[in-house]
Amino acid sequence: MFFRSVATAVFTFLGVPAVALCVGDNYLNQITTEQHQRLEAAVGEIPFAEGLIWDANKDGKHLKIVGTMHIYDPRLDALFGRLDDAIADADLVLVEATPEDQAALQQLMATDPGQLFLTEGPTLPEMLDEETWKLLSAAAAERNVPGFMLAKMQPWYASMVLAIPPCAMNDMMAGKRGLDHMIMDAATNEGIPLQALEDFNTLFSIFQEEPLEEQLEVLRMSLMMPDIQQQVFVAMLDRYFAEDVGTLWQMSRIAMDDLPTLDSQTATELFDETQNAMLDERNRNWIPVITQASRTHDNIIVASGAAHLIGENGILSLLQNEGWTITRDD
């Protein structure tokens, strides 16, 4: 879905100089009064909707929980600076994927192209109607992705690529890293061990388990008008640095009103399925990992995409349910 890609895009971000950042109109300034009301009502019901850095304490153990984004932005430097003491005190850092995990994943993709590409059967232009393929091809061209490469991508992978606005693609290719990598680099320099919250191919497994037709529906959802997509991107960055994660998340639901290719019911169903698979189930699976780590370590940093923090099934609520005392670090 749109936010699935943005979870690997906006909660998966990038770099190059500041002038390359996506700038422009904020999507939240464009929506209607009715949409604002829907947004505010939805955010008001979300536990832990605001805040990026949290403390959790239980039985003399301490967790510093950080909501990251995986791309670089100069504004991350100030946020990272707030973590100096936590990194110095930590005896373990838990992340979604360690550098070793990422290297193993890259090796898997290199040795098994079928992880990302259609190696047999029909290609995307053969599976989609002509108009949709033309729209996809144009969107890919804006991102310097050749049409022949797009044609062979698995639908879920194509949707991830096209969810990244053209204004951000150059930054991603430049290789600057987000807050999670900043934390990992600092921990490595301090000799603090890193551990993954899950197996390195968990996300690929989630994507690949989806039926092909549902993957194609997700791909159609990536066809948001380019100007709208950039406005959403700008708004997401703005809300992240305002530590307003609840609005960031619910805004992605509101943005589905602007999708020209899917009816609202189908889009909502796909969004809910993605939230369950990409966030809720993974969060529940992480709690035993965090619990086990706390038995042998006293001060742990838990760094994950910011969307994992919020909601009844977010890691903050789940830890609170396990008896941890949760306090926002302002």
mmCIF file of N, CA and C in Angstrom, residues 166-220:
data_model
loop_
_atom_site.group_PDB
_atom_site.id
_atom_site.type_symbol
_atom_site.label_atom_id
_atom_site.label_comp_id
_atom_site.label_asym_id
_atom_site.label_seq_id
_atom_site.Cartn_x
_atom_site.Cartn_y
_atom_site.Cartn_z
ATOM 1 N N PRO A 166 10.221 11.765 -6.712
ATOM 2 C CA PRO A 166 11.423 12.061 -7.496
ATOM 3 C C PRO A 166 12.394 12.988 -6.776
ATOM 4 N N CYS A 167 11.840 13.911 -5.974
ATOM 5 C CA CYS A 167 12.708 14.855 -5.275
ATOM 6 C C CYS A 167 13.603 14.174 -4.252
ATOM 7 N N ALA A 168 13.258 12.938 -3.872
ATOM 8 C CA ALA A 168 14.042 12.230 -2.867
ATOM 9 C C ALA A 168 14.916 11.134 -3.454
ATOM 10 N N MET A 169 14.662 10.736 -4.701
ATOM 11 C CA MET A 169 15.360 9.592 -5.262
ATOM 12 C C MET A 169 16.868 9.813 -5.338
ATOM 13 N N ASN A 170 17.291 10.998 -5.761
ATOM 14 C CA ASN A 170 18.726 11.257 -5.852
ATOM 15 C C ASN A 170 19.395 11.160 -4.490
ATOM 16 N N ASP A 171 18.694 11.627 -3.473
ATOM 17 C CA ASP A 171 19.235 11.539 -2.126
ATOM 18 C C ASP A 171 19.439 10.083 -1.716
ATOM 19 N N MET A 172 18.467 9.262 -2.004
ATOM 20 C CA MET A 172 18.576 7.859 -1.627
ATOM 21 C C MET A 172 19.769 7.203 -2.309
ATOM 22 N N MET A 173 19.914 7.494 -3.605
ATOM 23 C CA MET A 173 21.003 6.882 -4.351
ATOM 24 C C MET A 173 22.360 7.372 -3.858
ATOM 25 N N ALA A 174 22.392 8.543 -3.227
ATOM 26 C CA ALA A 174 23.651 9.066 -2.702
ATOM 27 C C ALA A 174 24.117 8.317 -1.466
ATOM 28 N N GLY A 175 23.212 7.615 -0.809
ATOM 29 C CA GLY A 175 23.609 6.711 0.244
ATOM 30 C C GLY A 175 23.699 7.279 1.637
ATOM 31 N N LYS A 176 23.234 8.500 1.887
ATOM 32 C CA LYS A 176 23.211 8.975 3.265
ATOM 33 C C LYS A 176 22.191 8.173 4.058
ATOM 34 N N ARG A 177 22.432 8.044 5.342
ATOM 35 C CA ARG A 177 21.621 7.162 6.169
ATOM 36 C C ARG A 177 20.819 7.934 7.191
ATOM 37 N N GLY A 178 19.789 7.273 7.702
ATOM 38 C CA GLY A 178 18.889 7.892 8.652
ATOM 39 C C GLY A 178 19.310 7.687 10.091
ATOM 40 N N LEU A 179 18.383 7.970 10.997
ATOM 41 C CA LEU A 179 18.697 7.973 12.423
ATOM 42 C C LEU A 179 19.102 6.598 12.922
ATOM 43 N N ASP A 180 18.491 5.546 12.404
ATOM 44 C CA ASP A 180 18.860 4.206 12.863
ATOM 45 C C ASP A 180 20.334 3.924 12.579
ATOM 46 N N HIS A 181 20.812 4.299 11.390
ATOM 47 C CA HIS A 181 22.220 4.074 11.061
ATOM 48 C C HIS A 181 23.134 4.995 11.860
ATOM 49 N N MET A 182 22.679 6.191 12.145
ATOM 50 C CA MET A 182 23.480 7.090 12.977
ATOM 51 C C MET A 182 23.691 6.474 14.362
ATOM 52 N N ILE A 183 22.626 5.876 14.896
ATOM 53 C CA ILE A 183 22.725 5.219 16.202
ATOM 54 C C ILE A 183 23.642 4.009 16.124
ATOM 55 N N MET A 184 23.482 3.209 15.071
ATOM 56 C CA MET A 184 24.322 2.013 14.940
ATOM 57 C C MET A 184 25.790 2.377 14.781
ATOM 58 N N ASP A 185 26.085 3.402 13.989
ATOM 59 C CA ASP A 185 27.477 3.818 13.808
ATOM 60 C C ASP A 185 28.089 4.272 15.124
ATOM 61 N N ALA A 186 27.329 5.053 15.894
ATOM 62 C CA ALA A 186 27.840 5.524 17.181
ATOM 63 C C ALA A 186 28.058 4.365 18.146
ATOM 64 N N ALA A 187 27.125 3.417 18.147
ATOM 65 C CA ALA A 187 27.258 2.254 19.031
ATOM 66 C C ALA A 187 28.478 1.429 18.649
ATOM 67 N N THR A 188 28.692 1.238 17.355
ATOM 68 C CA THR A 188 29.854 0.473 16.899
ATOM 69 C C THR A 188 31.143 1.158 17.324
ATOM 70 N N ASN A 189 31.192 2.475 17.199
ATOM 71 C CA ASN A 189 32.384 3.221 17.615
ATOM 72 C C ASN A 189 32.649 3.092 19.106
ATOM 73 N N GLU A 190 31.566 2.914 19.886
ATOM 74 C CA GLU A 190 31.695 2.770 21.334
ATOM 75 C C GLU A 190 31.878 1.317 21.757
ATOM 76 N N GLY A 191 31.863 0.401 20.800
ATOM 77 C CA GLY A 191 32.007 -1.015 21.122
ATOM 78 C C GLY A 191 30.771 -1.640 21.738
ATOM 79 N N ILE A 192 29.606 -1.028 21.488
ATOM 80 C CA ILE A 192 28.346 -1.541 22.035
ATOM 81 C C ILE A 192 27.751 -2.539 21.051
ATOM 82 N N PRO A 193 27.388 -3.724 21.499
ATOM 83 C CA PRO A 193 26.862 -4.729 20.571
ATOM 84 C C PRO A 193 25.501 -4.353 19.994
ATOM 85 N N LEU A 194 25.271 -4.803 18.765
ATOM 86 C CA LEU A 194 24.009 -4.603 18.072
ATOM 87 C C LEU A 194 23.297 -5.943 17.937
ATOM 88 N N GLN A 195 21.974 -5.892 18.011
ATOM 89 C CA GLN A 195 21.176 -7.105 17.825
ATOM 90 C C GLN A 195 19.905 -6.747 17.067
ATOM 91 N N ALA A 196 19.504 -7.625 16.160
ATOM 92 C CA ALA A 196 18.295 -7.386 15.374
ATOM 93 C C ALA A 196 17.058 -7.806 16.146
ATOM 94 N N LEU A 197 15.976 -7.087 15.926
ATOM 95 C CA LEU A 197 14.691 -7.415 16.540
ATOM 96 C C LEU A 197 14.009 -8.583 15.833
ATOM 97 N N GLU A 198 14.443 -8.878 14.603
ATOM 98 C CA GLU A 198 13.797 -9.926 13.824
ATOM 99 C C GLU A 198 14.775 -10.461 12.791
ATOM 100 N N ASP A 199 14.412 -11.556 12.161
ATOM 101 C CA ASP A 199 15.221 -12.130 11.095
ATOM 102 C C ASP A 199 15.319 -11.160 9.928
ATOM 103 N N PHE A 200 16.454 -11.155 9.243
ATOM 104 C CA PHE A 200 16.702 -10.131 8.224
ATOM 105 C C PHE A 200 15.759 -10.204 7.031
ATOM 106 N N ASN A 201 15.166 -11.354 6.773
ATOM 107 C CA ASN A 201 14.281 -11.450 5.600
ATOM 108 C C ASN A 201 12.805 -11.404 5.963
ATOM 109 N N THR A 202 12.499 -10.922 7.167
ATOM 110 C CA THR A 202 11.102 -10.857 7.602
ATOM 111 C C THR A 202 10.244 -10.031 6.659
ATOM 112 N N LEU A 203 10.725 -8.833 6.299
ATOM 113 C CA LEU A 203 9.926 -7.956 5.443
ATOM 114 C C LEU A 203 9.704 -8.564 4.069
ATOM 115 N N PHE A 204 10.749 -9.164 3.501
ATOM 116 C CA PHE A 204 10.581 -9.803 2.200
ATOM 117 C C PHE A 204 9.521 -10.893 2.274
ATOM 118 N N SER A 205 9.543 -11.642 3.344
ATOM 119 C CA SER A 205 8.564 -12.719 3.495
ATOM 120 C C SER A 205 7.149 -12.164 3.534
ATOM 121 N N ILE A 206 6.958 -11.037 4.234
ATOM 122 C CA ILE A 206 5.633 -10.416 4.308
ATOM 123 C C ILE A 206 5.177 -9.993 2.923
ATOM 124 N N PHE A 207 6.056 -9.320 2.188
ATOM 125 C CA PHE A 207 5.699 -8.871 0.845
ATOM 126 C C PHE A 207 5.347 -10.040 -0.065
ATOM 127 N N GLN A 208 6.192 -11.064 -0.040
ATOM 128 C CA GLN A 208 6.072 -12.149 -0.998
ATOM 129 C C GLN A 208 4.899 -13.079 -0.707
ATOM 130 N N GLU A 209 4.398 -13.045 0.514
ATOM 131 C CA GLU A 209 3.257 -13.889 0.849
ATOM 132 C C GLU A 209 1.949 -13.351 0.296
ATOM 133 N N GLU A 210 1.930 -12.084 -0.105
ATOM 134 C CA GLU A 210 0.699 -11.503 -0.606
ATOM 135 C C GLU A 210 0.356 -12.073 -1.984
ATOM 136 N N PRO A 211 -0.903 -12.340 -2.243
ATOM 137 C CA PRO A 211 -1.310 -12.785 -3.579
ATOM 138 C C PRO A 211 -0.924 -11.756 -4.635
ATOM 139 N N LEU A 212 -0.626 -12.230 -5.825
ATOM 140 C CA LEU A 212 -0.188 -11.348 -6.894
ATOM 141 C C LEU A 212 -1.197 -10.248 -7.183
ATOM 142 N N GLU A 213 -2.482 -10.573 -7.193
ATOM 143 C CA GLU A 213 -3.490 -9.565 -7.493
ATOM 144 C C GLU A 213 -3.497 -8.468 -6.434
ATOM 145 N N GLU A 214 -3.279 -8.836 -5.177
ATOM 146 C CA GLU A 214 -3.230 -7.819 -4.131
ATOM 147 C C GLU A 214 -1.980 -6.956 -4.287
ATOM 148 N N GLN A 215 -0.869 -7.566 -4.693
ATOM 149 C CA GLN A 215 0.329 -6.783 -4.966
ATOM 150 C C GLN A 215 0.074 -5.760 -6.079
ATOM 151 N N LEU A 216 -0.685 -6.179 -7.089
ATOM 152 C CA LEU A 216 -1.006 -5.263 -8.179
ATOM 153 C C LEU A 216 -1.899 -4.120 -7.704
ATOM 154 N N GLU A 217 -2.813 -4.415 -6.777
ATOM 155 C CA GLU A 217 -3.646 -3.355 -6.207
ATOM 156 C C GLU A 217 -2.782 -2.367 -5.431
ATOM 157 N N VAL A 218 -1.807 -2.893 -4.701
ATOM 158 C CA VAL A 218 -0.887 -2.023 -3.974
ATOM 159 C C VAL A 218 -0.129 -1.139 -4.957
ATOM 160 N N LEU A 219 0.286 -1.726 -6.064
ATOM 161 C CA LEU A 219 1.020 -0.963 -7.077
ATOM 162 C C LEU A 219 0.149 0.153 -7.642
ATOM 163 N N ARG A 220 -1.109 -0.142 -7.883
ATOM 164 C CA ARG A 220 -2.014 0.899 -8.391
ATOM 165 C C ARG A 220 -2.156 2.034 -7.379
#
